[in-house]
PDB file of C-alpha atoms in Angstrom:
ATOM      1  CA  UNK A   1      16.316  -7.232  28.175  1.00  0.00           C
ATOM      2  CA  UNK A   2      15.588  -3.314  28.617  1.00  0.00           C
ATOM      3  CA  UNK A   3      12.425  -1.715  27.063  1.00  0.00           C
ATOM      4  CA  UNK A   4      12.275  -2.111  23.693  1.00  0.00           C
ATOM      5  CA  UNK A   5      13.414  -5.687  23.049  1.00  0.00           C
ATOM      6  CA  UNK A   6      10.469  -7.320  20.366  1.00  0.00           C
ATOM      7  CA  UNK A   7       9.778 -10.636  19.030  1.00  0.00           C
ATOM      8  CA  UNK A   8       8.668 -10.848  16.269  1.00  0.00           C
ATOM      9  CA  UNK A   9       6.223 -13.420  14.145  1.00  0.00           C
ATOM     10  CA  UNK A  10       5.363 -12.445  10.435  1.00  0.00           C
ATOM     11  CA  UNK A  11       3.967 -14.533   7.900  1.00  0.00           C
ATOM     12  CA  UNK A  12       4.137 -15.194   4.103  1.00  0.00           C
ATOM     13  CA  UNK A  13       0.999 -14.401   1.724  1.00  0.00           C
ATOM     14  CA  UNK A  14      -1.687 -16.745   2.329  1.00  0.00           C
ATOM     15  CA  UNK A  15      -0.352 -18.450   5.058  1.00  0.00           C
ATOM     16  CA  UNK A  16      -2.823 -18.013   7.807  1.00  0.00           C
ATOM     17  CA  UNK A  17      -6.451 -17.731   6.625  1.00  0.00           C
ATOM     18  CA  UNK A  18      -9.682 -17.042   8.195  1.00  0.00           C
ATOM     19  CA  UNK A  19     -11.439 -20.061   9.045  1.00  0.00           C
ATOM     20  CA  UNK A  20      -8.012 -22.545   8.938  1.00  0.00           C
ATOM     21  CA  UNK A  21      -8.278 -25.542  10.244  1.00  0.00           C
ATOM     22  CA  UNK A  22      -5.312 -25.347  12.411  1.00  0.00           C
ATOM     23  CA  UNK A  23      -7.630 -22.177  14.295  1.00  0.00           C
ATOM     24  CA  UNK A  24      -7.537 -18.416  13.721  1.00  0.00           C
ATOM     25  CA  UNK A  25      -8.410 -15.004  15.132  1.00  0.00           C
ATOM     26  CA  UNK A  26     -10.163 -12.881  13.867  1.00  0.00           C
ATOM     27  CA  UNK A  27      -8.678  -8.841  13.529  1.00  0.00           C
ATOM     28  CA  UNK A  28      -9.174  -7.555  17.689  1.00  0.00           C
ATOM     29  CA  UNK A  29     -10.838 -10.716  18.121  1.00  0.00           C
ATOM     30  CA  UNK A  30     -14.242  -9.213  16.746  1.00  0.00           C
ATOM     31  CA  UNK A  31     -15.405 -12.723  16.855  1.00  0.00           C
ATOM     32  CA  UNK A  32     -15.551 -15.701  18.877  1.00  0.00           C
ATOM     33  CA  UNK A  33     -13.679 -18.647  17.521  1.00  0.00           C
ATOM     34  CA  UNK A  34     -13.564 -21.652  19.396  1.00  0.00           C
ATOM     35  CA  UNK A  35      -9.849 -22.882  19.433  1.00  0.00           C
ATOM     36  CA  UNK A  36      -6.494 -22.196  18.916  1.00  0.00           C
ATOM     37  CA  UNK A  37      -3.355 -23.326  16.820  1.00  0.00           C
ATOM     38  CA  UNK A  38      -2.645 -25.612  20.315  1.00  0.00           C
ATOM     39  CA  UNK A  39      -6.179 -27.085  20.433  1.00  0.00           C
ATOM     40  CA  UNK A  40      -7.513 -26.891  17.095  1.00  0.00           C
ATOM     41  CA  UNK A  41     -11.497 -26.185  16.241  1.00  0.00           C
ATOM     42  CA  UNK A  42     -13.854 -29.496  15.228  1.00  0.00           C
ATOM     43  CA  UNK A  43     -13.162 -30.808  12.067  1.00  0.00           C
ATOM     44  CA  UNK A  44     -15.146 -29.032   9.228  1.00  0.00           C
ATOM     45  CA  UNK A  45     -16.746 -26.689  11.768  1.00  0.00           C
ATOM     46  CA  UNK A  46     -15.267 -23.223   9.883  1.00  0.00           C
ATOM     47  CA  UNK A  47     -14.848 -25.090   6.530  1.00  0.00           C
ATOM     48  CA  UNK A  48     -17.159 -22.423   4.756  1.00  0.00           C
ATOM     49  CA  UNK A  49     -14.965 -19.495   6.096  1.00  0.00           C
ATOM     50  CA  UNK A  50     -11.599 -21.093   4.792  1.00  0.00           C
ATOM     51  CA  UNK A  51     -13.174 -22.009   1.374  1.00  0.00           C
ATOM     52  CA  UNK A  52     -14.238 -18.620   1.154  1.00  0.00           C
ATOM     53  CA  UNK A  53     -10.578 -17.077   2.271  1.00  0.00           C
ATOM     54  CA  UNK A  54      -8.790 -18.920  -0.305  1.00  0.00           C
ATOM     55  CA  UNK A  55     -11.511 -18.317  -3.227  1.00  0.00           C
ATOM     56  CA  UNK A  56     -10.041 -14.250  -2.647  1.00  0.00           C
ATOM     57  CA  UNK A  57      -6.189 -15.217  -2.752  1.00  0.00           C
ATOM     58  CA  UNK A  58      -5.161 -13.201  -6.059  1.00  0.00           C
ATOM     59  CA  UNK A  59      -2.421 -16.007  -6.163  1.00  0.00           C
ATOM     60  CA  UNK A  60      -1.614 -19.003  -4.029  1.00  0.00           C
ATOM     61  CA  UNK A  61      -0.023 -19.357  -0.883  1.00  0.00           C
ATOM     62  CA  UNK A  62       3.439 -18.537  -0.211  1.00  0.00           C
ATOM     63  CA  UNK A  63       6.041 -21.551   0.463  1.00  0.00           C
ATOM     64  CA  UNK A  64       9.528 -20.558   0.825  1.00  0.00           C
ATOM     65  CA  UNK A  65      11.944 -22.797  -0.555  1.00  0.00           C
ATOM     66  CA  UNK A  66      15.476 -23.287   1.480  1.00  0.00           C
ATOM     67  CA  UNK A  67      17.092 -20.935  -1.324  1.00  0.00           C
ATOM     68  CA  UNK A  68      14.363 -18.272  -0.419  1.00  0.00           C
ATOM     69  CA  UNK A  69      14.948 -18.740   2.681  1.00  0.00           C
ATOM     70  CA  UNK A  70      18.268 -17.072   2.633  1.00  0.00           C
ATOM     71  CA  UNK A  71      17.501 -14.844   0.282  1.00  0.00           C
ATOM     72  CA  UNK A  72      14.524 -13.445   2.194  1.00  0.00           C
ATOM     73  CA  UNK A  73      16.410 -14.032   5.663  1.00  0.00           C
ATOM     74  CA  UNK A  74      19.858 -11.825   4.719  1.00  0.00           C
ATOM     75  CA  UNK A  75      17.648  -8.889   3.228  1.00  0.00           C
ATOM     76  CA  UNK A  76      15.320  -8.665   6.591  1.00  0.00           C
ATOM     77  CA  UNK A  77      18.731  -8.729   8.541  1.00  0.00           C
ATOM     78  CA  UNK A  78      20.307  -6.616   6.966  1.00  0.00           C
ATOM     79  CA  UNK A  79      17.640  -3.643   6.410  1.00  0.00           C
ATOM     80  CA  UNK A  80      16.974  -4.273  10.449  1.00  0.00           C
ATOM     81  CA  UNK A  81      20.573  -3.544  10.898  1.00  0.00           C
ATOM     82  CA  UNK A  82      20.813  -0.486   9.073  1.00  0.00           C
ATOM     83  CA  UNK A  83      17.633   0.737  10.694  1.00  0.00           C
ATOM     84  CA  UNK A  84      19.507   0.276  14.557  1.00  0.00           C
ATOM     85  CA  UNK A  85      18.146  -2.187  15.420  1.00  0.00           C
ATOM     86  CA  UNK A  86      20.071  -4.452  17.583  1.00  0.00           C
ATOM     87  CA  UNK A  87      19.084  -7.983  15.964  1.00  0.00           C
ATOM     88  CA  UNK A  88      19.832 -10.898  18.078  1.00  0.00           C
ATOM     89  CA  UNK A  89      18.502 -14.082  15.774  1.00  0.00           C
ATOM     90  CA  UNK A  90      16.158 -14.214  13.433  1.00  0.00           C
ATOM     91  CA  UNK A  91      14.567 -17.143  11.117  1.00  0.00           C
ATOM     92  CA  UNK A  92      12.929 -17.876   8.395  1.00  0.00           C
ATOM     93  CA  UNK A  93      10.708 -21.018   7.528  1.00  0.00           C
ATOM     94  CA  UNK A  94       8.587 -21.865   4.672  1.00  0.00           C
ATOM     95  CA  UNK A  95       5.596 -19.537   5.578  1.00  0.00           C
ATOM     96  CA  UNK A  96       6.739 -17.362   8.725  1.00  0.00           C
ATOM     97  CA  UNK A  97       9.481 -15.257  10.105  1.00  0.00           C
ATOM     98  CA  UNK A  98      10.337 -14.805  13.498  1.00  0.00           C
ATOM     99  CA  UNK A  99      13.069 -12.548  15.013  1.00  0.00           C
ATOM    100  CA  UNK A 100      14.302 -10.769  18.020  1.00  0.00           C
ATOM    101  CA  UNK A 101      15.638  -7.712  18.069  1.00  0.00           C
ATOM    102  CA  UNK A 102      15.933  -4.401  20.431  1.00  0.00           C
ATOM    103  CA  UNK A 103      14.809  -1.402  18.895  1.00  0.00           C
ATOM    104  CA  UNK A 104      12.726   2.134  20.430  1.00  0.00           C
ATOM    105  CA  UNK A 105       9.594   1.558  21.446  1.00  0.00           C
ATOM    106  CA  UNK A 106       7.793   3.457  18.491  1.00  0.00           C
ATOM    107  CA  UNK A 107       9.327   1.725  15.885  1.00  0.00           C
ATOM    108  CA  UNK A 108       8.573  -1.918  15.517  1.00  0.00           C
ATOM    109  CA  UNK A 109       5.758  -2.472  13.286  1.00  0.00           C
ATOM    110  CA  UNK A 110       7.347   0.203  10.921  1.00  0.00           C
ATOM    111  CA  UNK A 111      10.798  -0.971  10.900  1.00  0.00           C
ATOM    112  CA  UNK A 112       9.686  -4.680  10.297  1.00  0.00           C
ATOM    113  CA  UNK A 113       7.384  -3.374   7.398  1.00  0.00           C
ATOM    114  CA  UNK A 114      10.561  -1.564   5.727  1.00  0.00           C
ATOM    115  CA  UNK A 115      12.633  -4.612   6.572  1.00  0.00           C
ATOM    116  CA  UNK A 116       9.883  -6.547   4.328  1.00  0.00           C
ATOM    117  CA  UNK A 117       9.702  -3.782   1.555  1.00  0.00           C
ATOM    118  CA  UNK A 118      13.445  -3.952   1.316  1.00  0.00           C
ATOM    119  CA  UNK A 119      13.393  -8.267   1.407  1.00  0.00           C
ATOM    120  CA  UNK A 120      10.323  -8.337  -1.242  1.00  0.00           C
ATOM    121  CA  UNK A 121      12.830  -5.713  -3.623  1.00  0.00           C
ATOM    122  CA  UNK A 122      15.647  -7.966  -2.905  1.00  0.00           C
ATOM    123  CA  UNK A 123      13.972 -11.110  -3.685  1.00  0.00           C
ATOM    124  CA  UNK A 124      12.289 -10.031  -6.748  1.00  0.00           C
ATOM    125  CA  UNK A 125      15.687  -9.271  -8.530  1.00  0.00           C
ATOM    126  CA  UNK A 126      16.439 -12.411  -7.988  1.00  0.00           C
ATOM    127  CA  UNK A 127      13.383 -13.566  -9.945  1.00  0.00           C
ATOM    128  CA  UNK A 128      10.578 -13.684  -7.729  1.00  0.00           C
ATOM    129  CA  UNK A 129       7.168 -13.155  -9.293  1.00  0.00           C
ATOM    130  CA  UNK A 130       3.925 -11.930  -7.166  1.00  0.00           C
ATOM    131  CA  UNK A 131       3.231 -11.224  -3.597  1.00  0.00           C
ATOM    132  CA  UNK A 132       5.464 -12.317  -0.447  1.00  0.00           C
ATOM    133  CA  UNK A 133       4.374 -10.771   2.402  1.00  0.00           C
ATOM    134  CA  UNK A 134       0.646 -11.246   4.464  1.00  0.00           C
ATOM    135  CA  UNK A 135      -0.654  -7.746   5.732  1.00  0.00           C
ATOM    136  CA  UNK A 136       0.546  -6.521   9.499  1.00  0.00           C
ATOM    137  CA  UNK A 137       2.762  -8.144  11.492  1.00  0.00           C
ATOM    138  CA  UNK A 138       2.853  -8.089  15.529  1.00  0.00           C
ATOM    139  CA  UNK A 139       5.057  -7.321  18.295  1.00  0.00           C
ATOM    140  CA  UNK A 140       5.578  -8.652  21.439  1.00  0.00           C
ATOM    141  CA  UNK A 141       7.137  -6.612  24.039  1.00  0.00           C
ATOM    142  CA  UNK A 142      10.074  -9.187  25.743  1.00  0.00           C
ATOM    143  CA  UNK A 143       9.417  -8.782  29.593  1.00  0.00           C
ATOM    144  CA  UNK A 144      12.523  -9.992  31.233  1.00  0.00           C
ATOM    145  CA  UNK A 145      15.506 -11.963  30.590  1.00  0.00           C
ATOM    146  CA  UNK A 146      14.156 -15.228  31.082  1.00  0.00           C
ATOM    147  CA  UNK A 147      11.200 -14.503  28.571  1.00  0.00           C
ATOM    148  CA  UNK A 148      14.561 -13.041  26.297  1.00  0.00           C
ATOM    149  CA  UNK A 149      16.207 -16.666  26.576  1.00  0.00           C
ATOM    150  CA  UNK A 150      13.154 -18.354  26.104  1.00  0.00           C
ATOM    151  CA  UNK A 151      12.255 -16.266  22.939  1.00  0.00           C
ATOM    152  CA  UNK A 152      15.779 -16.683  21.582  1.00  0.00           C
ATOM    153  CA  UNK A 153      15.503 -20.046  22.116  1.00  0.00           C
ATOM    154  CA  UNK A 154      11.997 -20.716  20.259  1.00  0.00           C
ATOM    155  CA  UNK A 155      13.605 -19.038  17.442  1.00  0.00           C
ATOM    156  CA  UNK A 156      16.569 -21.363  16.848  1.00  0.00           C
ATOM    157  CA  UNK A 157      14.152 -24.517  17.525  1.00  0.00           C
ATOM    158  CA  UNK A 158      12.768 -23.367  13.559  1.00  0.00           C
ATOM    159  CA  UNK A 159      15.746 -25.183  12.400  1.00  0.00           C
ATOM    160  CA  UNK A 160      14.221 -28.429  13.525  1.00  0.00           C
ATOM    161  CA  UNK A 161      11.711 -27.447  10.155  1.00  0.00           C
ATOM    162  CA  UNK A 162      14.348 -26.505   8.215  1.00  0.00           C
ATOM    163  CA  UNK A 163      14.361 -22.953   9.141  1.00  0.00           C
ATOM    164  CA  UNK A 164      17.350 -20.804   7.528  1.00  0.00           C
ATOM    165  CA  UNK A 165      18.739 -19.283  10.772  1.00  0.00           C
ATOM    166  CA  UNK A 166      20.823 -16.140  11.591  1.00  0.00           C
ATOM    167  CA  UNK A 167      22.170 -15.241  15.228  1.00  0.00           C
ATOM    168  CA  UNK A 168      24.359 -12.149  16.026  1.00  0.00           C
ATOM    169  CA  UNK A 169      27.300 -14.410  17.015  1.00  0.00           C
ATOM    170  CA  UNK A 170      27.343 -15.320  13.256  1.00  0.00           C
ATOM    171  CA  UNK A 171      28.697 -11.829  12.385  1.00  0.00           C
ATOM    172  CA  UNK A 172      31.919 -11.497  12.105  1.00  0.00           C
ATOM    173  CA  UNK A 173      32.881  -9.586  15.053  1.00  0.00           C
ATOM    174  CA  UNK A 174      36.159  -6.906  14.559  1.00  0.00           C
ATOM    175  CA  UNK A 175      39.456  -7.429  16.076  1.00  0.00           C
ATOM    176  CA  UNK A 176      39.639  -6.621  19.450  1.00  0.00           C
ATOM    177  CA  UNK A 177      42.559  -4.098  20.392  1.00  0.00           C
ATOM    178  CA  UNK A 178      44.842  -5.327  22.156  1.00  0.00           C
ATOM    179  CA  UNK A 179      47.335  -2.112  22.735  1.00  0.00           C
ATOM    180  CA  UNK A 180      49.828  -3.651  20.459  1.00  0.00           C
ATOM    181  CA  UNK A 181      49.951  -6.865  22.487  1.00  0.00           C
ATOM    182  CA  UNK A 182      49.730  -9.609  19.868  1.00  0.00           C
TER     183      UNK A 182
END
């Protein structure tokens, strides 16, 4: 994919603490933490920390339900669209969204946080009460083609969880013109 293709992970409010069990980084890494969401710390070693994290949630954690889901999912496509981007697939589970999508360089993190402004606006007309959205997002610059595929790919593996899922050939695409030849 040509410069400016992103991927894209962003998670709901309270999804992701400091000091989870599963492992976490801290902001620029300012601190050593020994594991990593593949090899997860010692049992109980940053219990403290994540007792701490979720005694300052001003509400609980975020869980998506499959109705969410779509809710959420068609708002971020939709604002990303009418921003320019060109969105290839994008999902949405019960605490995290991931999507791909080619867009300029300059744009990402602001783009995605007005894609989540407009999905938190759409979603609370619906009836949703409280936060949605953890602070910051990040995105990762898609090197090649085969790191494309392999993104795209992770992506629609999220259904596997139950992920609500969206992929460009979804859209209805116009009819082609054929010169009059029908």
């Amino acid at each position: 994919m040509a410069t400016g293709g992103r991927s894209q992970p962003h998670h709901t409010y309270g999804a992701w603490l400091y000091g989870d069990p599963r492992g976490f980084r801290t902001r620029h890494h300012r601190e050593h933490v020994e594991g990593d969401y593949k090899n997860p710390p010692p049992p109980s070693m940053y219990d403290d920390k994540y007792e701490r994290s979720k005694a300052s949630l001003v509400q609980g954690p975020v869980i998506l339900s499959p109705e969410w889901r779509a809710i959420v999912g068609i708002a971020l496509k939709d604002k990303l669209l009418l921003l320019g981007s060109q969105l290839l697939r994008l999902s949405v589970n019960g605490q995290h969204v991931h999507y791909l999508a080619k867009m300029p360089p300059s744009v990402p993190r602001e783009w995605t946080g007005i894609a989540k402004k407009h999905a938190w606006f759409e979603a609370r007309e619906r009836g949703w009460t409280g936060m949605l959205w953890a602070k910051r997002s990040k995105a990762t610059l898609v090197k090649d083609r085969a790191h494309q595929l392999n993104v795209f790919g992770y992506i629609g593996e999220h259904t596997q969880e139950g992920a609500w899922l969206w992929t460009i050939s979804d859209e209805q695409r116009p009819p082609v013109a054929t010169g009059g030849l029908e």
